[in-house]
Short mmCIF file of C-alpha atoms and ligand atoms in Angstrom, two decimals:
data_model
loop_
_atom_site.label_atom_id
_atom_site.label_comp_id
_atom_site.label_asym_id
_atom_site.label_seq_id
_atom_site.Cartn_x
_atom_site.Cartn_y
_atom_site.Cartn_z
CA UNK D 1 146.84 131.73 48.77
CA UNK D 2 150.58 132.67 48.99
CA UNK D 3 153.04 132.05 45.39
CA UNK D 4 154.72 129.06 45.98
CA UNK D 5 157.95 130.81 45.38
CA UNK D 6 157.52 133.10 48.46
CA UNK D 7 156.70 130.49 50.85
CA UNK D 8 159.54 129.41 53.56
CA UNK D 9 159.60 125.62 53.26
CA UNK D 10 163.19 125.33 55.34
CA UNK D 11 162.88 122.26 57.01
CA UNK D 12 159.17 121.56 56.55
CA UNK D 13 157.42 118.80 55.31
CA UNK D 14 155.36 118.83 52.42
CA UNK D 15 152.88 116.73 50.65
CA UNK D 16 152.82 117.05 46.93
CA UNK D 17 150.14 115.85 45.19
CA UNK D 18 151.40 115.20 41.67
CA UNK D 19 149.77 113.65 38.43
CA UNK D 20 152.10 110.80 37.52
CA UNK D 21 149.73 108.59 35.56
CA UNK D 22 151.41 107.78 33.12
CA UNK D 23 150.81 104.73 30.18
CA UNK D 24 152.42 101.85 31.64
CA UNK D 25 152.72 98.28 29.52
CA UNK D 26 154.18 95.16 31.20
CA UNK D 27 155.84 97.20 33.84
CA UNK D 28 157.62 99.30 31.29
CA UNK D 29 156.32 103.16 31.17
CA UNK D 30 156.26 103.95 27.62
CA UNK D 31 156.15 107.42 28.14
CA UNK D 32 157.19 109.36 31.03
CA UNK D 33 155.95 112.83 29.80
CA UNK D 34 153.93 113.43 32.79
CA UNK D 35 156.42 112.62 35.55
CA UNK D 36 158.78 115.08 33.23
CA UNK D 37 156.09 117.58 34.03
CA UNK D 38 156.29 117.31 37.89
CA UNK D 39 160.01 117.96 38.03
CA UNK D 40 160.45 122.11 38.19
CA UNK D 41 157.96 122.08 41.29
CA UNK D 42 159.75 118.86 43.10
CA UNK D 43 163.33 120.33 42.47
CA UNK D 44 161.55 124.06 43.23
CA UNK D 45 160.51 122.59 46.73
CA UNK D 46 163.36 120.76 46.97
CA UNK D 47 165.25 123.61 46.71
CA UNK D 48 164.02 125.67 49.54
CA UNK D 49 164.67 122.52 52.09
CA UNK D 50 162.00 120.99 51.90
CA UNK D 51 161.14 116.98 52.57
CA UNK D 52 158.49 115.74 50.18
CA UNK D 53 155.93 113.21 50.75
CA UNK D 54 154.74 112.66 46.89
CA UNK D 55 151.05 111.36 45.87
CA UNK D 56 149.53 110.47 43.11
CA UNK D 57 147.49 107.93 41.59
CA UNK D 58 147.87 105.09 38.17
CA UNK D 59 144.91 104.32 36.52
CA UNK D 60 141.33 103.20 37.85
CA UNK D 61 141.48 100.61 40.49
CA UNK D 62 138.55 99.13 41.49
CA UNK D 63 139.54 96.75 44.18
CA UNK D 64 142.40 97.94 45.81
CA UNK D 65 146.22 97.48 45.59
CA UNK D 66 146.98 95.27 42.17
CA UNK D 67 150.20 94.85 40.64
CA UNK D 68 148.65 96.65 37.41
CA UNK D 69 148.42 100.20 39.06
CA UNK D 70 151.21 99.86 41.02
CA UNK D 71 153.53 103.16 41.09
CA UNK D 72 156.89 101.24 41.44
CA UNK D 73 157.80 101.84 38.26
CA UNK D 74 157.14 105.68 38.23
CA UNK D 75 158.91 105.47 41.67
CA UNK D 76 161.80 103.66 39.60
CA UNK D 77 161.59 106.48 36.50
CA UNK D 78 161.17 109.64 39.13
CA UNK D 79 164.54 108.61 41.26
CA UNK D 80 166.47 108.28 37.28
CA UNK D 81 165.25 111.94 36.58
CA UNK D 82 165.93 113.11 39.82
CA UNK D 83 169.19 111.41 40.13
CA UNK D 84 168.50 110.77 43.71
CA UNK D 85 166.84 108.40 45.92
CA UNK D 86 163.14 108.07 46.22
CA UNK D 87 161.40 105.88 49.26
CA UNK D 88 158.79 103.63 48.32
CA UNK D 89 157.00 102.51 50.79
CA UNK D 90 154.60 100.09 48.63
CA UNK D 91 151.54 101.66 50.54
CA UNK D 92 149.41 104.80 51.04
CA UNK D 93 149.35 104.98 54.35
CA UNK D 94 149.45 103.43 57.86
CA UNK D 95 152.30 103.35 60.76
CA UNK D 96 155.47 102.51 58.76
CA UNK D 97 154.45 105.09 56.26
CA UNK D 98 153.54 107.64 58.99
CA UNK D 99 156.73 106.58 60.76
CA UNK D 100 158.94 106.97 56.95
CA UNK D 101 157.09 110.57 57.02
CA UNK D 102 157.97 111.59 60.39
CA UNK D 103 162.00 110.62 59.84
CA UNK D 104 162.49 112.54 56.46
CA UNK D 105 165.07 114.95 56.10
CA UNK D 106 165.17 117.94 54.26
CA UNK D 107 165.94 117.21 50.45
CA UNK D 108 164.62 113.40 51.15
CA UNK D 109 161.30 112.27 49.23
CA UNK D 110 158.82 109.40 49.90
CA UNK D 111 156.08 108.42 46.85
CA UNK D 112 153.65 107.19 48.56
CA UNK D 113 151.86 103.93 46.62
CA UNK D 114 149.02 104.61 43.96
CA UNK D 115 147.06 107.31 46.36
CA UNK D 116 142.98 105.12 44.57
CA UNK D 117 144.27 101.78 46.47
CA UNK D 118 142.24 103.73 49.40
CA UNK D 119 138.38 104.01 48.42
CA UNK D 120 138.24 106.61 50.38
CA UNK D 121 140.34 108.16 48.03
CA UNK D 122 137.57 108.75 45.24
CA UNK D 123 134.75 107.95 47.78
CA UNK D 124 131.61 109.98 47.31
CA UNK D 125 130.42 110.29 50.73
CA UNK D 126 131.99 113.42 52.21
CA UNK D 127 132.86 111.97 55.57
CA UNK D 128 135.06 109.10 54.24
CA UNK D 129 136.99 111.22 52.41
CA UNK D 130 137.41 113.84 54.87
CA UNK D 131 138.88 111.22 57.77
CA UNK D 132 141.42 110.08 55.07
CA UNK D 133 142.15 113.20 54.25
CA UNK D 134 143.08 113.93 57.98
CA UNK D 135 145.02 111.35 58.13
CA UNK D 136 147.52 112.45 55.06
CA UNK D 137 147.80 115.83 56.73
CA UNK D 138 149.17 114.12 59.43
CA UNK D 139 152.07 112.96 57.27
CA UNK D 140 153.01 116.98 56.37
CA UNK D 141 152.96 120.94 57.48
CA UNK D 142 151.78 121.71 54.12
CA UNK D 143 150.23 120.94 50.62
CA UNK D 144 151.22 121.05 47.15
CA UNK D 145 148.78 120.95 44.68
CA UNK D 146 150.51 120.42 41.18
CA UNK D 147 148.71 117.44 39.93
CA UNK D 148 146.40 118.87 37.20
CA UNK D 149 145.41 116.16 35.18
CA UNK D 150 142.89 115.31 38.58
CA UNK D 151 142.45 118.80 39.57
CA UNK D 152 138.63 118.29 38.17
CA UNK D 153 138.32 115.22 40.78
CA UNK D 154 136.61 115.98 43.81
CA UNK D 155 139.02 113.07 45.74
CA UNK D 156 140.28 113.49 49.07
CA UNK D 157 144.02 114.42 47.95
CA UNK D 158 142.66 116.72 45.27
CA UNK D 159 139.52 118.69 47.12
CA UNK D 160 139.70 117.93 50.45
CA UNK D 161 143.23 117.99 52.32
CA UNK D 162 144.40 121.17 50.72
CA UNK D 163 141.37 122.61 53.50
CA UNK D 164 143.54 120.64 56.21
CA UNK D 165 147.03 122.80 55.53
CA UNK D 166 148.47 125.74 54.40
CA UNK D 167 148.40 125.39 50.72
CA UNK D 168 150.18 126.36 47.26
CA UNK D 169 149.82 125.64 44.01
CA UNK D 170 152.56 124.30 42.17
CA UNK D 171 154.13 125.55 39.30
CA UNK D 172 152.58 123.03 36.46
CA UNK D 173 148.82 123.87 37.91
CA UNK D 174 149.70 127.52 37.19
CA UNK D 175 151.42 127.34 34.05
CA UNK D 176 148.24 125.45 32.60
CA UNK D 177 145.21 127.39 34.02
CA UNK D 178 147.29 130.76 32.91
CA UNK D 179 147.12 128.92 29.68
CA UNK D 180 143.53 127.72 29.78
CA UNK D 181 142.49 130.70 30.84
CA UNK D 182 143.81 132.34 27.96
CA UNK D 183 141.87 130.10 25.68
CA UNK D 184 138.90 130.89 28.07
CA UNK D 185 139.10 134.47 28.41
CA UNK D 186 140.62 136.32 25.16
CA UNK D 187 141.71 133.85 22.38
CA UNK D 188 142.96 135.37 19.84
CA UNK D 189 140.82 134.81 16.72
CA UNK D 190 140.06 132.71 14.36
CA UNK D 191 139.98 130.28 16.90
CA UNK D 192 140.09 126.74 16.29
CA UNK D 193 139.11 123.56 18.50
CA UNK D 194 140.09 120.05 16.93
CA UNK D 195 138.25 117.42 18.84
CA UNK D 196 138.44 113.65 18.29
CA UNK D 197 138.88 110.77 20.54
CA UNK D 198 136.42 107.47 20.89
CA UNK D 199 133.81 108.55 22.86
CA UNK D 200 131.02 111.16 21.77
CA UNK D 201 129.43 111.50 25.40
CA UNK D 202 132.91 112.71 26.57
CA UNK D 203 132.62 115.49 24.67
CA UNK D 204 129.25 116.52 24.09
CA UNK D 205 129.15 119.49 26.98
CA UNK D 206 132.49 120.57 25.75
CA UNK D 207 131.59 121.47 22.54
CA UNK D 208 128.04 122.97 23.82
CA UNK D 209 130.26 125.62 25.31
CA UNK D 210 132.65 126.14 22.63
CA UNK D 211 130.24 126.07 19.55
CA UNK D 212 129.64 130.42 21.30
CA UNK D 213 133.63 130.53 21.85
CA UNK D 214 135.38 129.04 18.54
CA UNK D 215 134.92 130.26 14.78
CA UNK D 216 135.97 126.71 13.84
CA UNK D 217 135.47 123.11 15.42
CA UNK D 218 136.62 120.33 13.55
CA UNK D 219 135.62 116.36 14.58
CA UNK D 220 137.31 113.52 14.19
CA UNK D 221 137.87 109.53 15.97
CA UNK D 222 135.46 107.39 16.97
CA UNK D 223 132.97 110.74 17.79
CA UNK D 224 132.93 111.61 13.68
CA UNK D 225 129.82 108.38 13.19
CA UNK D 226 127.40 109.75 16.26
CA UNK D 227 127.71 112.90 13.89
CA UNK D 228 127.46 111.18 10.32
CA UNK D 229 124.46 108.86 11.45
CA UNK D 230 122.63 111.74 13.16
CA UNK D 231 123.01 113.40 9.44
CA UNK D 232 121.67 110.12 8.15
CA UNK D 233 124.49 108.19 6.55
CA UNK D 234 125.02 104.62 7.00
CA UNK D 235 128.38 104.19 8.91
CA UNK D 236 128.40 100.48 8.86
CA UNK D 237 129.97 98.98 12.16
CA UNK D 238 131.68 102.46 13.29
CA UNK D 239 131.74 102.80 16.86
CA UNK D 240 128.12 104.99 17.52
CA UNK D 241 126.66 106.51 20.62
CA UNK D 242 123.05 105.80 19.42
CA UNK D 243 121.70 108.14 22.54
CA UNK D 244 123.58 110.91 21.30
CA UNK D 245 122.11 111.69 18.30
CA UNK D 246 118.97 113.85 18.96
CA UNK D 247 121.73 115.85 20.87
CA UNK D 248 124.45 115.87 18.01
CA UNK D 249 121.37 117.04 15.79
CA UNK D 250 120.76 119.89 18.07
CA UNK D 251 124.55 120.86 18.05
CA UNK D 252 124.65 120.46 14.32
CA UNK D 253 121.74 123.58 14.07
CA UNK D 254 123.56 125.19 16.75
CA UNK D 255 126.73 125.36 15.01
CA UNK D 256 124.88 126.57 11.86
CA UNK D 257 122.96 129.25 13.54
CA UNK D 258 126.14 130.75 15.20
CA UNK D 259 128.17 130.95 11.65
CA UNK D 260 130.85 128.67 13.34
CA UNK D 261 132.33 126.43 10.95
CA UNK D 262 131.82 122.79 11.91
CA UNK D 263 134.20 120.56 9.96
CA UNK D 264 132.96 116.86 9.08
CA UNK D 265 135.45 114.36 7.39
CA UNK D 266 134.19 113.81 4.15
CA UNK D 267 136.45 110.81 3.51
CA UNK D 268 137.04 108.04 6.17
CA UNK D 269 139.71 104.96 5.99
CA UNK D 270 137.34 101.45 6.63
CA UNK D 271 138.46 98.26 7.78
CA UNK D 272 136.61 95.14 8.16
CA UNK D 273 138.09 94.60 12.02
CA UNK D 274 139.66 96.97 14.90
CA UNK D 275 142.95 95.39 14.29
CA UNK D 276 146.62 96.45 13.64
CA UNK D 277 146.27 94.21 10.34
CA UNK D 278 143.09 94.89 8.81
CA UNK D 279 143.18 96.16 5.66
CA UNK D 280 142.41 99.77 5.60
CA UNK D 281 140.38 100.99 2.30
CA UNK D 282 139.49 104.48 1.50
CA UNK D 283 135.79 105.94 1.20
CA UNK D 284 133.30 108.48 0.79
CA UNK D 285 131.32 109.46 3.83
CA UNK D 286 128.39 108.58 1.40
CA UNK D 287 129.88 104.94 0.90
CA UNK D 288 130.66 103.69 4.12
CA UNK D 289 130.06 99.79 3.63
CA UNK D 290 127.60 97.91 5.75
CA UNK D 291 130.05 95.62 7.24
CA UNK D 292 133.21 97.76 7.56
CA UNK D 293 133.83 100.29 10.52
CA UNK D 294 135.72 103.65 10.02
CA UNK D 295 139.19 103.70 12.16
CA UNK D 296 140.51 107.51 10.64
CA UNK D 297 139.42 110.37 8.66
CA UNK D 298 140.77 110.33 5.17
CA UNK D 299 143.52 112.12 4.01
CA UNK D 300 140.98 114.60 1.93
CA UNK D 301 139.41 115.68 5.31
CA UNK D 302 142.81 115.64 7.30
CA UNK D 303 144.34 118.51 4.49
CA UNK D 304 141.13 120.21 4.95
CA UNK D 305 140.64 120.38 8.51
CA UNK D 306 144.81 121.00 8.59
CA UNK D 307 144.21 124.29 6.42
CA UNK D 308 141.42 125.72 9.13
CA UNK D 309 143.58 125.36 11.67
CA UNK D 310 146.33 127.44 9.71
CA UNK D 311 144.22 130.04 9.29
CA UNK D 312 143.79 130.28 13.05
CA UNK D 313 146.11 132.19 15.53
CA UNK D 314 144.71 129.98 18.45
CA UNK D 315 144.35 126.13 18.33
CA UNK D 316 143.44 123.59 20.73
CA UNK D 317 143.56 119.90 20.34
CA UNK D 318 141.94 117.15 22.25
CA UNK D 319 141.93 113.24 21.02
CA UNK D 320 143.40 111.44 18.04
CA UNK D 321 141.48 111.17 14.22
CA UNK D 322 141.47 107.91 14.27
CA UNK D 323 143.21 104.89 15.42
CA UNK D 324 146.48 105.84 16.19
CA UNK D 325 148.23 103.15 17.85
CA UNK D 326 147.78 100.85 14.51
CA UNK D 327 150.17 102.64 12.02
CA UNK D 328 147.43 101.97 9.35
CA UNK D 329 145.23 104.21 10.74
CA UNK D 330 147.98 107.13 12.38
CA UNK D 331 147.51 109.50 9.30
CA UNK D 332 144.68 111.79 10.10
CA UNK D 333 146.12 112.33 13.63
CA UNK D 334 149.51 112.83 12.09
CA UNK D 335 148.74 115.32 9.67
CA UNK D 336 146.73 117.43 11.77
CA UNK D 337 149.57 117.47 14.24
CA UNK D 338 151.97 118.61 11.93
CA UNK D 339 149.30 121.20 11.08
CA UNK D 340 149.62 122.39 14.58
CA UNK D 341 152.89 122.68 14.88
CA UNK D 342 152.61 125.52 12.04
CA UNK D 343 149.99 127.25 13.75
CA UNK D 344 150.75 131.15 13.85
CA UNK D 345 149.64 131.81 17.08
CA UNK D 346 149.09 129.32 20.02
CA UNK D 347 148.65 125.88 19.77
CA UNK D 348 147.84 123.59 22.41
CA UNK D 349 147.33 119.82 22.84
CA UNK D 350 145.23 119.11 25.68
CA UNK D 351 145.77 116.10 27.61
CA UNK D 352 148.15 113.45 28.94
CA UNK D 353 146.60 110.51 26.16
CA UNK D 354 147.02 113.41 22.91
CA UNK D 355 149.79 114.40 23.98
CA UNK D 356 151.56 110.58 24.32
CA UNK D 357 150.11 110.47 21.12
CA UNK D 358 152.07 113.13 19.40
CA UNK D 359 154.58 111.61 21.23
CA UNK D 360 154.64 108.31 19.60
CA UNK D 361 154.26 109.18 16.04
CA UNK D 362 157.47 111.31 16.42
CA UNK D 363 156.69 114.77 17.06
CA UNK D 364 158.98 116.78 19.94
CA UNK D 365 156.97 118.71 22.72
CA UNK D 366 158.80 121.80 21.32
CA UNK D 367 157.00 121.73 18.43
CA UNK D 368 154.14 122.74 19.91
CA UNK D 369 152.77 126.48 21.24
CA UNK D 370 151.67 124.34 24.82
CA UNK D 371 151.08 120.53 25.80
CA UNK D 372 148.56 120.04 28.90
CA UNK D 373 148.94 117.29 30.88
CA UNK D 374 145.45 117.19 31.90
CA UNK D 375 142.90 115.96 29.15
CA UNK D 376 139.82 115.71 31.33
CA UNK D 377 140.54 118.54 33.31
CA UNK D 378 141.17 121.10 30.32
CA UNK D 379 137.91 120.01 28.67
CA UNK D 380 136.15 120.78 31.99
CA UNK D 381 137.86 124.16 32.43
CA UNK D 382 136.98 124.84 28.67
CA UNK D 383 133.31 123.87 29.63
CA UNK D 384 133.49 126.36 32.58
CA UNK D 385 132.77 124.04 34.46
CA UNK D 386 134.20 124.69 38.38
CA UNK D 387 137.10 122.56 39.21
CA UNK D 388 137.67 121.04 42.52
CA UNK D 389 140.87 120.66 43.03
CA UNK D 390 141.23 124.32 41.46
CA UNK D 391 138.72 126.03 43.95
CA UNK D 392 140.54 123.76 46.92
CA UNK D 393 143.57 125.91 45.75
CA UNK D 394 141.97 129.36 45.51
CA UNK D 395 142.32 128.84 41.62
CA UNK D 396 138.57 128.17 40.79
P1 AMP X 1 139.73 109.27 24.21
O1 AMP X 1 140.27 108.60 25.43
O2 AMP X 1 138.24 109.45 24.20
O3 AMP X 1 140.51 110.53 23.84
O4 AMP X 1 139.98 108.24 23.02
C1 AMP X 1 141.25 107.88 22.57
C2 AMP X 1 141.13 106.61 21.78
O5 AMP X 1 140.19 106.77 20.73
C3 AMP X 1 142.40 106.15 21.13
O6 AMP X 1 142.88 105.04 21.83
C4 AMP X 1 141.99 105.79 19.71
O7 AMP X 1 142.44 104.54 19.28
C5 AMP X 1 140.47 105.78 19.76
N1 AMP X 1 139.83 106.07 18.48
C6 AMP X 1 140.07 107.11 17.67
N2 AMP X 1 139.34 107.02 16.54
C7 AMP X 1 138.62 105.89 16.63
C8 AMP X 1 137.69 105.23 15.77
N3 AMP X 1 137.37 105.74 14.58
N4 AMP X 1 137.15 104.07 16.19
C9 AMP X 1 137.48 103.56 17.39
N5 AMP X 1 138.35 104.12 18.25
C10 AMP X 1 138.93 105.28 17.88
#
């Protein structure tokens, strides 16, 4: 596959598949981090004289085009950072958008609507998504692949088209697998993996892998009560993954047999509802009441967990302590990424919902060694897993 950089664009037309999913509430994107992201690679395209036809997807939609997952707004936000016009057709594809292709000039860019309206998008039968496919490389001479929070998507725009054209990575996709593969290949040690978010099953392959990678691995979020019930504690009306925990067990004893140091919280802040105004009290582990649910670790485990990942010279970071959006229950996440920020060595937040996250409770992007737009996808790469939309690009 040739560097982007070399590659003579003059006058060509090329589709860009981009990650521009980005947290959206009543039309108003309330933060544009990820659009930020797919700037050097437009303007590097741009650059060379290039027309762009820009896709990218919102959300999960289930039944087709909705208001709720419409790109306008990024359309909107992408022309303001630009400073130049951006076409929105208001659909993925079809003769007016063909037609819109097919008249660009060099320097002129069309976003194409929220790329999942088409089932055959994310459709599972090969076929499908191979005749859609041909049908968006009808719209371009060649592909851009620069969207890496779906590069672990086997969707037509990710996996498939790139086969249809002559292709390039863009410069986000490279900037993060060089870092992932970092992480992957030769960390520097101690290394450290801070993993929290709501959901245990998420997870659970992800830190299979690691627990032989990391010399620390610290738990937090909704995950921490799969882990404290599987240990036998009562964790009241926490959120639990009651099919998890014969697995958790085993990766408890794994953990132990491979000296890594598995970190616990053993405080938690309880509330008696998952609301912004519940009143948050402060227990044990060992005193979780019956009819309270834990929404952050307590500030005893957050200094604790903050001074293992001090002592490590590579840190990565996927999904908040606890509750984040209620201010309430924002500490744990807080303190652990101010802890990061310190790190001597690399740090890294993985993913487009962490890193809106660090975002919103004040911290600057700077701050931090590396933020990764992709959340899913870096997990995957960490698991080793192969990556579609990576092998599609000659990455995998
Ligand atoms: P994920 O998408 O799996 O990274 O999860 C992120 C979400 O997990 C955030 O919206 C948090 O509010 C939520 N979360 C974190 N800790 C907890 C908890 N203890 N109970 C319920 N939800 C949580």
């Amino acid at each position: 596959m040739p560097e982007l950089s070399t590659v003579d664009l003059k006058g060509k037309r090329v589709f860009l598949r981009c990650d521009l999913n980005v947290p959206i509430k009543n039309g108003v994107i309330t933060d544009d981090g990820r659009i930020k992201a797919s700037l050097p690679t437009i303007q590097l395209l741009l650059s060379k004289g290039a027309s762009l036809v820009i896709a990218a997807h919102l959300g999960r939609p289930k039944n087709g085009p909705s208001e709720e997952f419409t790109l306008a707004p990024v359309a909107k936000r992408l022309s303001e950072l630009l400073n130049k016009g951006v076409k929105f057709p208001g659909q993925v594809k079809g003769e007016s958008v063909a037609n819109l292709a097919a008249s660009l000039l060099p320097g002129e860019i069309i976003l194409l609507e929220n790329i999942r309206f088409e089932p055959a998008e994310t459709s599972k039968d090969d076929s499908e998504r191979a005749s859609f496919a041909n049908e968006l490389a009808a719209m371009a001479d060649f592909y851009v692949g620069d969207g890496f929070g779906a590069v672990h998507r086997k969707h037509a725009s990710v996996f498939d088209l790139p086969k249809l054209l002559p292709h390039a990575s863009g410069t986000l996709v490279n900037a993060e697998v060089k870092v992932l593969k970092t992480l992957t290949d030769n960390p520097e040690r101690p290394y450290g993996v801070v993993l929290g978010g709501a959901k245990t099953s998420d997870k659970l392959a992800v830190i299979e892998n690691l627990l032989n990678k990391v010399d620390v691995l610290a738990i937090g979020g909704g995950m921490v009560f799969t882990f404290l019930k599987a240990q036998g504690k009562e964790i009241g009306t926490s959120l639990v993954e009651n099919e998890m925990l014969d697995e958790v067990r085993g990766l408890i004893a794994k953990a132990e047999k491979l000296g890594v140091t598995l970190l616990l919280p053993t405080d938690i802040v309880v509330a008696p509802t998952f609301s912004t105004d519940a009143t948050p009290t402060l227990v044990s582990v060992d005193a979780i009441p019956s009819d309270q649910m834990g929404l952050d670790i307590g500030p005893i485990s957050a200094i604790s967990y903050a001074e293992q990942i001090l002592r490590c010279k590579t840190v990565f970071w996927n999904g908040p302590m606890g509750v984040f959006e209620f201010p309430n229950f924002a500490a744990g996440t807080k303190t652990i990424a101010q802890a990061l920020t310190q790190v001597k060595g690399i740090s890294v937040v993985g993913g487009g919902d962490s890193a809106a996250a660090v975002r919103a409770l004040g911290f600057q992007d700077s701050q931090f060694g590396y933020i990764s737009t992709g959340g899913g996808a870096s997990l995957e790469y960490l698991e080793g897993k192969e990556l579609p939309g990576l092998t599609a690009l000659d990455l995998g």
